Tab-separated table of C-alpha atoms in Angstrom:
chain	number	residue	atom	x	y	z
A	659	UNK	CA	-25.190	23.829	3.567
A	660	UNK	CA	-27.960	24.683	4.359
A	661	UNK	CA	-31.558	23.644	2.735
A	662	UNK	CA	-34.708	25.203	3.227
A	663	UNK	CA	-37.214	23.982	5.465
A	664	UNK	CA	-34.629	22.867	8.118
A	665	UNK	CA	-34.708	19.143	5.919
A	666	UNK	CA	-31.943	17.869	8.165
A	667	UNK	CA	-33.188	18.367	11.142
A	668	UNK	CA	-35.594	16.254	10.173
A	669	UNK	CA	-32.724	13.484	8.890
A	670	UNK	CA	-31.196	14.581	11.839
A	671	UNK	CA	-34.706	13.100	13.845
A	672	UNK	CA	-34.688	9.885	12.092
A	673	UNK	CA	-30.509	9.160	12.642
A	674	UNK	CA	-30.806	9.353	16.290
A	675	UNK	CA	-33.991	6.870	15.903
A	676	UNK	CA	-31.858	4.602	13.517
A	677	UNK	CA	-28.290	5.425	16.340
A	678	UNK	CA	-30.923	4.382	19.004
A	679	UNK	CA	-32.311	1.587	18.231
A	680	UNK	CA	-29.776	0.103	15.877
A	681	UNK	CA	-26.090	1.601	17.005
A	682	UNK	CA	-23.476	1.635	13.935
A	683	UNK	CA	-24.312	-0.059	11.303
A	684	UNK	CA	-24.569	0.644	7.741
A	685	UNK	CA	-27.936	1.821	7.725
A	686	UNK	CA	-27.247	3.974	10.849
A	687	UNK	CA	-24.008	5.210	9.627
A	688	UNK	CA	-25.620	6.569	6.140
A	689	UNK	CA	-27.810	8.575	7.370
A	690	UNK	CA	-25.582	10.267	10.390
A	691	UNK	CA	-22.596	11.218	7.544
A	692	UNK	CA	-25.686	13.156	5.567
A	693	UNK	CA	-26.917	14.445	8.536
A	694	UNK	CA	-23.379	15.820	9.182
A	695	UNK	CA	-22.992	17.135	5.888
A	696	UNK	CA	-26.051	18.852	5.589
A	697	UNK	CA	-26.008	20.475	8.867
A	698	UNK	CA	-22.004	21.579	9.181
A	699	UNK	CA	-21.703	25.446	9.465
A	700	UNK	CA	-18.590	26.549	10.505
A	701	UNK	CA	-19.962	30.131	11.759
A	702	UNK	CA	-22.447	28.606	13.837
A	703	UNK	CA	-19.972	25.755	15.530
A	704	UNK	CA	-17.331	29.563	15.964
A	705	UNK	CA	-20.686	31.530	17.258
A	706	UNK	CA	-21.355	28.081	20.194
A	707	UNK	CA	-18.218	28.391	20.904
A	708	UNK	CA	-17.595	31.321	21.848
A	709	UNK	CA	-20.939	31.069	23.700
A	710	UNK	CA	-21.063	28.045	26.098
A	711	UNK	CA	-17.341	28.959	25.890
A	712	UNK	CA	-16.597	26.535	29.717
A	713	UNK	CA	-18.252	23.609	28.051
A	714	UNK	CA	-16.132	24.159	24.782
A	715	UNK	CA	-13.216	23.915	26.820
A	716	UNK	CA	-13.919	20.545	28.797
A	717	UNK	CA	-14.190	19.076	25.438
A	718	UNK	CA	-11.411	20.786	24.391
A	719	UNK	CA	-8.960	19.334	27.741
A	720	UNK	CA	-10.861	16.093	27.743
A	721	UNK	CA	-9.901	14.869	24.034
A	722	UNK	CA	-6.630	16.262	25.211
A	723	UNK	CA	-6.054	14.365	27.886
A	724	UNK	CA	-7.935	10.846	26.156
A	725	UNK	CA	-5.686	11.500	22.966
A	726	UNK	CA	-2.579	11.094	25.084
A	727	UNK	CA	-3.583	8.752	27.257
A	728	UNK	CA	-4.189	7.027	23.900
A	729	UNK	CA	-0.982	7.104	22.817
A	730	UNK	CA	0.283	5.149	25.497
A	731	UNK	CA	-2.440	3.093	26.795
A	732	UNK	CA	-4.760	1.087	24.501
A	733	UNK	CA	-8.779	1.419	25.011
A	734	UNK	CA	-11.556	-0.352	23.538
A	735	UNK	CA	-13.295	0.330	20.502
A	736	UNK	CA	-16.851	0.413	22.655
A	737	UNK	CA	-15.001	3.092	24.409
A	738	UNK	CA	-13.511	5.295	21.491
A	739	UNK	CA	-16.711	4.479	19.977
A	740	UNK	CA	-19.325	6.368	23.224
A	741	UNK	CA	-16.288	9.119	23.207
A	742	UNK	CA	-16.993	10.041	19.739
A	743	UNK	CA	-20.802	10.158	19.421
A	744	UNK	CA	-20.443	12.891	22.142
A	745	UNK	CA	-17.879	14.429	20.598
A	746	UNK	CA	-20.164	14.139	17.031
A	747	UNK	CA	-22.897	15.618	18.734
A	748	UNK	CA	-20.924	18.435	20.892
A	749	UNK	CA	-19.917	19.470	17.320
A	750	UNK	CA	-23.083	18.726	14.599
A	751	UNK	CA	-25.839	20.434	17.039
A	752	UNK	CA	-23.586	22.743	17.758
A	753	UNK	CA	-23.916	23.703	13.948
A	754	UNK	CA	-28.174	24.283	14.328
A	755	UNK	CA	-28.569	27.570	13.105
A	756	UNK	CA	-32.055	27.197	15.075
A	757	UNK	CA	-31.845	25.040	18.260
A	758	UNK	CA	-35.138	25.578	18.890
A	759	UNK	CA	-36.653	24.572	16.216
A	760	UNK	CA	-34.310	20.308	16.347
A	761	UNK	CA	-36.149	20.458	20.079
A	762	UNK	CA	-39.279	21.031	18.522
A	763	UNK	CA	-38.371	18.139	15.919
A	764	UNK	CA	-36.745	15.683	18.861
A	765	UNK	CA	-40.012	16.852	20.706
A	766	UNK	CA	-42.458	14.103	18.372
A	767	UNK	CA	-39.852	11.854	18.038
A	768	UNK	CA	-39.637	11.259	21.611
A	769	UNK	CA	-43.749	11.255	21.651
A	770	UNK	CA	-43.449	8.289	18.843
A	771	UNK	CA	-40.981	6.575	20.738
A	772	UNK	CA	-42.934	6.953	24.200
A	773	UNK	CA	-45.885	5.425	21.996
A	774	UNK	CA	-44.608	2.347	20.846
A	775	UNK	CA	-42.781	2.494	24.521
A	776	UNK	CA	-45.714	2.071	26.504
A	777	UNK	CA	-48.068	0.308	24.154
A	778	UNK	CA	-44.830	-2.565	24.642
A	779	UNK	CA	-45.294	-2.335	28.163
A	780	UNK	CA	-48.552	-2.791	28.509
A	781	UNK	CA	-48.736	-5.804	26.331
A	782	UNK	CA	-46.133	-7.779	27.776
A	783	UNK	CA	-48.618	-6.615	30.916
A	784	UNK	CA	-51.496	-8.468	28.997
A	785	UNK	CA	-49.108	-11.872	28.866
A	786	UNK	CA	-48.466	-11.082	25.782
A	787	UNK	CA	-45.159	-12.823	24.314
A	788	UNK	CA	-43.230	-10.536	22.010
A	789	UNK	CA	-39.931	-11.026	19.581
A	790	UNK	CA	-38.390	-8.112	21.056
A	791	UNK	CA	-38.783	-8.035	23.894
A	792	UNK	CA	-39.366	-10.135	26.981
A	793	UNK	CA	-41.405	-10.319	30.499
A	794	UNK	CA	-38.408	-9.262	32.946
A	795	UNK	CA	-37.503	-10.933	36.130
A	796	UNK	CA	-38.431	-9.179	39.648
A	797	UNK	CA	-34.318	-8.422	41.273
A	798	UNK	CA	-33.567	-9.365	44.540
A	799	UNK	CA	-35.472	-6.801	47.270
A	800	UNK	CA	-37.606	-5.571	44.843
A	801	UNK	CA	-41.391	-5.447	44.543
A	802	UNK	CA	-42.271	-5.195	41.052
A	803	UNK	CA	-40.610	-6.068	38.042
A	804	UNK	CA	-38.709	-3.787	35.433
A	805	UNK	CA	-41.169	-3.382	32.153
A	806	UNK	CA	-38.100	-2.678	29.085
A	807	UNK	CA	-39.948	-0.828	26.382
A	808	UNK	CA	-39.684	-0.927	23.752
A	809	UNK	CA	-35.678	-1.323	23.787
A	810	UNK	CA	-35.654	-4.644	26.166
A	811	UNK	CA	-34.147	-1.512	28.508
A	812	UNK	CA	-36.506	-1.008	31.651
A	813	UNK	CA	-33.248	2.182	31.610
A	814	UNK	CA	-34.474	3.672	27.682
A	815	UNK	CA	-38.039	3.235	28.817
A	816	UNK	CA	-37.981	5.091	31.663
A	817	UNK	CA	-36.032	8.000	30.152
A	818	UNK	CA	-38.583	8.564	27.189
A	819	UNK	CA	-40.761	8.263	29.850
A	820	UNK	CA	-39.302	11.697	31.793
A	821	UNK	CA	-38.771	12.973	28.390
A	822	UNK	CA	-42.228	12.389	27.083
A	823	UNK	CA	-43.241	13.828	30.932
A	824	UNK	CA	-41.195	17.069	30.494
A	825	UNK	CA	-42.936	18.008	26.932
A	826	UNK	CA	-46.047	17.369	27.813
A	827	UNK	CA	-45.811	19.899	30.883
A	828	UNK	CA	-46.505	22.959	28.300
A	829	UNK	CA	-48.669	21.753	25.351
A	830	UNK	CA	-52.194	22.956	24.901
A	831	UNK	CA	-54.072	19.640	24.554
A	832	UNK	CA	-58.223	20.118	25.083
A	833	UNK	CA	-59.612	19.198	26.950
A	834	UNK	CA	-57.426	19.349	30.681
A	835	UNK	CA	-59.208	15.887	30.936
A	836	UNK	CA	-57.184	14.175	28.094
A	837	UNK	CA	-53.886	15.908	28.711
A	838	UNK	CA	-53.967	15.222	32.398
A	839	UNK	CA	-54.945	10.942	31.008
A	840	UNK	CA	-51.923	11.569	28.915
A	841	UNK	CA	-49.545	12.808	31.445
A	842	UNK	CA	-50.826	9.845	34.458
A	843	UNK	CA	-50.289	7.229	31.542
A	844	UNK	CA	-46.492	8.416	31.328
A	845	UNK	CA	-46.824	8.020	34.638
A	846	UNK	CA	-47.784	4.360	35.299
A	847	UNK	CA	-45.029	4.169	32.232
A	848	UNK	CA	-42.303	5.389	33.926
A	849	UNK	CA	-43.327	3.632	37.120
A	850	UNK	CA	-43.657	0.200	34.762
A	851	UNK	CA	-40.129	1.223	33.641
A	852	UNK	CA	-38.970	1.184	37.778
A	853	UNK	CA	-37.197	3.738	36.833
A	854	UNK	CA	-37.035	5.863	40.250
A	855	UNK	CA	-34.025	8.428	39.590
A	856	UNK	CA	-36.646	9.593	36.854
A	857	UNK	CA	-38.865	10.087	39.453
A	858	UNK	CA	-36.757	11.873	41.442
A	859	UNK	CA	-35.496	14.528	38.860
A	860	UNK	CA	-38.972	14.557	37.820
A	861	UNK	CA	-40.281	16.040	40.737
A	862	UNK	CA	-37.100	18.405	40.499
A	863	UNK	CA	-38.422	20.185	36.329
A	864	UNK	CA	-41.709	20.141	38.638
A	865	UNK	CA	-40.916	22.172	41.573
A	866	UNK	CA	-38.543	24.700	39.106
A	867	UNK	CA	-42.219	25.167	36.984
A	868	UNK	CA	-44.224	25.311	39.527
A	869	UNK	CA	-42.528	27.283	41.940
A	870	UNK	CA	-40.272	29.747	38.817
A	871	UNK	CA	-36.801	29.307	40.218
A	872	UNK	CA	-35.381	30.238	37.115
A	873	UNK	CA	-36.194	33.857	38.485
A	874	UNK	CA	-34.725	33.146	41.568
A	875	UNK	CA	-31.364	32.334	40.425
A	876	UNK	CA	-29.859	31.782	44.328
A	877	UNK	CA	-32.742	29.660	45.240
A	878	UNK	CA	-32.274	27.692	42.009
A	879	UNK	CA	-28.485	27.048	42.721
A	880	UNK	CA	-29.202	25.648	45.975
A	881	UNK	CA	-32.552	23.777	45.395
A	882	UNK	CA	-30.189	22.072	43.186
A	883	UNK	CA	-27.733	21.299	45.418
A	884	UNK	CA	-30.537	19.965	47.741
A	885	UNK	CA	-31.152	17.976	45.249
A	886	UNK	CA	-27.776	15.869	44.411
A	887	UNK	CA	-27.353	16.267	48.872
A	888	UNK	CA	-30.706	14.640	49.383
A	889	UNK	CA	-29.878	11.433	46.624
A	890	UNK	CA	-26.661	10.225	47.289
A	891	UNK	CA	-28.535	10.964	51.700
A	892	UNK	CA	-30.928	8.720	50.025
A	893	UNK	CA	-28.972	6.018	48.531
A	894	UNK	CA	-26.409	6.110	51.767
A	895	UNK	CA	-29.451	5.345	53.931
A	896	UNK	CA	-31.598	3.009	51.770
A	897	UNK	CA	-28.556	0.413	50.629
A	898	UNK	CA	-29.198	-2.109	52.925
A	899	UNK	CA	-33.267	-2.382	52.447
A	900	UNK	CA	-32.331	-1.896	48.132
A	901	UNK	CA	-30.630	-3.876	46.345
A	902	UNK	CA	-30.007	-1.207	43.371
A	903	UNK	CA	-29.416	1.602	46.143
A	904	UNK	CA	-25.913	-0.540	47.741
A	905	UNK	CA	-24.836	-1.107	44.855
A	906	UNK	CA	-24.460	2.221	43.773
A	907	UNK	CA	-23.099	3.401	46.556
A	908	UNK	CA	-20.303	0.586	46.750
A	909	UNK	CA	-20.164	1.294	42.841
A	910	UNK	CA	-19.956	5.568	43.448
A	911	UNK	CA	-16.553	4.256	46.250
A	912	UNK	CA	-15.252	1.922	43.968
A	913	UNK	CA	-14.900	4.571	41.338
A	914	UNK	CA	-13.841	7.465	43.774
A	915	UNK	CA	-11.128	4.601	44.784
A	916	UNK	CA	-10.070	5.017	40.898
A	917	UNK	CA	-9.901	7.691	40.469
A	918	UNK	CA	-7.622	8.971	44.040
A	919	UNK	CA	-5.803	6.646	42.229
A	920	UNK	CA	-5.005	9.011	39.123
A	921	UNK	CA	-6.469	12.799	40.398
A	922	UNK	CA	-5.120	15.055	38.601
A	923	UNK	CA	-4.719	13.104	35.041
A	924	UNK	CA	-7.567	10.096	34.590
A	925	UNK	CA	-6.540	7.657	32.573
A	926	UNK	CA	-8.297	8.462	29.698
A	927	UNK	CA	-10.909	7.388	27.216
A	928	UNK	CA	-12.661	4.971	28.952
A	929	UNK	CA	-16.330	3.606	28.998
A	930	UNK	CA	-18.280	0.569	30.510
A	931	UNK	CA	-19.363	-2.213	29.148
A	932	UNK	CA	-21.491	-4.615	29.104
A	933	UNK	CA	-22.562	-7.733	27.422
A	934	UNK	CA	-26.411	-8.312	27.187
A	935	UNK	CA	-26.928	-11.054	29.543
A	936	UNK	CA	-24.699	-9.303	32.610
A	937	UNK	CA	-25.836	-10.110	35.480
A	938	UNK	CA	-26.061	-7.491	38.176
A	939	UNK	CA	-23.876	-8.109	40.904
A	940	UNK	CA	-21.348	-5.983	42.449
A	941	UNK	CA	-18.626	-7.687	40.974
A	942	UNK	CA	-19.732	-8.092	37.812
A	943	UNK	CA	-20.476	-4.164	36.808
A	944	UNK	CA	-17.174	-2.993	38.953
A	945	UNK	CA	-14.659	-5.168	36.138
A	946	UNK	CA	-17.350	-3.842	33.409
A	947	UNK	CA	-17.006	-0.613	34.497
A	948	UNK	CA	-20.224	0.914	34.767
A	949	UNK	CA	-20.262	3.542	37.499
A	950	UNK	CA	-23.369	4.974	38.011
A	951	UNK	CA	-22.494	8.403	37.501
A	952	UNK	CA	-21.568	10.913	34.831
A	953	UNK	CA	-19.316	13.507	36.989
A	954	UNK	CA	-17.693	10.407	38.493
A	955	UNK	CA	-17.034	9.451	35.312
A	956	UNK	CA	-15.083	12.778	34.029
A	957	UNK	CA	-13.150	12.368	36.499
A	958	UNK	CA	-12.031	8.578	36.834
A	959	UNK	CA	-11.433	9.866	32.939
A	960	UNK	CA	-9.967	12.907	32.619
A	961	UNK	CA	-9.057	13.435	35.797
A	962	UNK	CA	-10.425	16.514	38.866
A	963	UNK	CA	-9.577	19.583	37.048
A	964	UNK	CA	-11.149	19.128	33.439
A	965	UNK	CA	-14.708	17.390	36.131
A	966	UNK	CA	-14.792	20.649	37.486
A	967	UNK	CA	-14.834	22.732	34.552
A	968	UNK	CA	-17.954	20.350	33.447
A	969	UNK	CA	-19.432	21.475	36.375
A	970	UNK	CA	-19.090	24.992	36.118
A	971	UNK	CA	-20.563	24.301	32.180
A	972	UNK	CA	-23.022	23.449	34.108
A	973	UNK	CA	-23.428	26.129	36.794
A	974	UNK	CA	-22.965	29.193	34.811
A	975	UNK	CA	-25.419	27.252	32.239
A	976	UNK	CA	-27.709	27.722	35.255
A	977	UNK	CA	-27.402	31.207	35.704
A	978	UNK	CA	-28.617	31.648	33.153
A	979	UNK	CA	-31.884	30.619	33.882
A	980	UNK	CA	-32.854	34.010	35.567
A	981	UNK	CA	-33.194	35.379	31.362
A	982	UNK	CA	-36.043	33.955	30.734
A	983	UNK	CA	-38.972	35.683	32.897
A	984	UNK	CA	-41.600	32.656	31.576
A	985	UNK	CA	-41.081	29.381	31.801
A	986	UNK	CA	-39.030	27.232	28.660
A	987	UNK	CA	-39.437	22.983	27.806
A	988	UNK	CA	-35.104	23.601	27.590
A	989	UNK	CA	-35.072	25.075	30.884
A	990	UNK	CA	-36.384	21.396	32.668
A	991	UNK	CA	-35.364	19.309	30.243
A	992	UNK	CA	-31.850	20.406	30.730
A	993	UNK	CA	-31.682	20.611	35.109
A	994	UNK	CA	-33.919	17.164	35.150
A	995	UNK	CA	-30.602	16.162	32.429
A	996	UNK	CA	-27.872	17.357	34.221
A	997	UNK	CA	-29.057	16.156	37.791
A	998	UNK	CA	-29.299	12.409	36.434
A	999	UNK	CA	-25.298	13.061	35.278
A	1000	UNK	CA	-25.043	13.555	38.940
A	1001	UNK	CA	-26.356	9.939	39.815
A	1002	UNK	CA	-26.610	8.474	36.575
A	1003	UNK	CA	-27.000	9.623	33.094
A	1004	UNK	CA	-25.062	7.934	29.749
A	1005	UNK	CA	-22.856	8.715	27.438
A	1006	UNK	CA	-24.604	5.712	24.803
A	1007	UNK	CA	-28.019	7.063	24.956
A	1008	UNK	CA	-28.015	9.663	22.371
A	1009	UNK	CA	-31.395	10.737	22.659
A	1010	UNK	CA	-31.022	12.119	25.952
A	1011	UNK	CA	-27.304	12.768	25.618
A	1012	UNK	CA	-28.566	15.223	22.167
A	1013	UNK	CA	-31.596	17.150	24.075
A	1014	UNK	CA	-28.970	17.723	27.071
A	1015	UNK	CA	-27.164	19.482	24.797
A	1016	UNK	CA	-28.960	21.434	22.514
A	1017	UNK	CA	-30.593	22.814	26.133
A	1018	UNK	CA	-27.531	23.719	26.807
A	1019	UNK	CA	-26.312	25.358	23.437
A	1020	UNK	CA	-29.618	27.236	23.972
A	1021	UNK	CA	-29.758	29.027	27.091
A	1022	UNK	CA	-25.675	30.071	26.283
A	1023	UNK	CA	-27.133	31.291	23.387
A	1024	UNK	CA	-30.157	33.110	24.895
A	1025	UNK	CA	-27.849	35.046	26.803
A	1026	UNK	CA	-25.614	36.025	24.972
A	1027	UNK	CA	-28.203	37.423	22.107
A	1028	UNK	CA	-29.467	39.306	25.349
A	1029	UNK	CA	-26.373	40.477	26.570
A	1030	UNK	CA	-26.207	42.145	22.823
A	1031	UNK	CA	-29.043	44.001	22.932
A	1032	UNK	CA	-27.885	45.288	27.031
A	1033	UNK	CA	-25.243	46.279	25.513
A	1034	UNK	CA	-26.720	48.256	22.429
């Protein structure tokens, strides 16, 4: 069903905000249901499945493997909710006929959340007591506390700051000093969140933008792989002086051990379960199922062959960057968010997940359109 002026896209933006902050509740579910009804289009879905064939194959094969495992073994409600969220968003966003319009709407949602987030962090830094969050302790081995922002999560605060920075790059804000000030404040909020992994992917996005790597597919792929290798090496070399990197490295090795137990078949639908006041030790995080890598999570859940299918979907999408003669917002967002999947990423961040899916769909859609015109 389609409504004039894309009202359903606005409802999608509201639904994502509610889902991100309120979770699944009596308030969120009606909005999600209404959005799904208004946006669903079998024709658009069919077209997107064909345009993003490798990713569609990943979703189908992962679902089959997960379903078979589900028949023979139990899983947690949390795991089913998170994987169900992936499939729900993948299907509904594929139904959007104008994905650039959806990205544009979500962009303004990101700006609004960022404004609330940095305001919350500034008030905390000024010593105010806030009912929705608290001043964070300093983690062992770190100099500054990680400010939790409006959602009481330093990870989300870093994520929303990164997304806002990606979006602001192309904004025609005048005078220039105002744009510079806004970007500076976004960087400050990213620093307050202590999410240095977002500085890394932000550097990748800036490199794509400044060096115009989207015009050079081979160089882009090399650039992409080098970033992955750099982060892995940097994590290994700094694990003795950084508690966060020490935990990340141990969790990677721990996850790889689990993958080796069932490298072809995986274990089915599974997702980490962290309690609100979980103490960040290796034992607690390992027991909770934290992998610190969505790519490794795919291999653990569904096996290495299906993980390879997903990696091929990323590779194929990156190859389509050369179809663009100028920088587009969704190119930078896809590059950054796809890189983050290797050393982080999270299926429970519906905002980042939605943007990642939309960008992938848009890039593959544009490639098909251009190929069609070339044939004509």
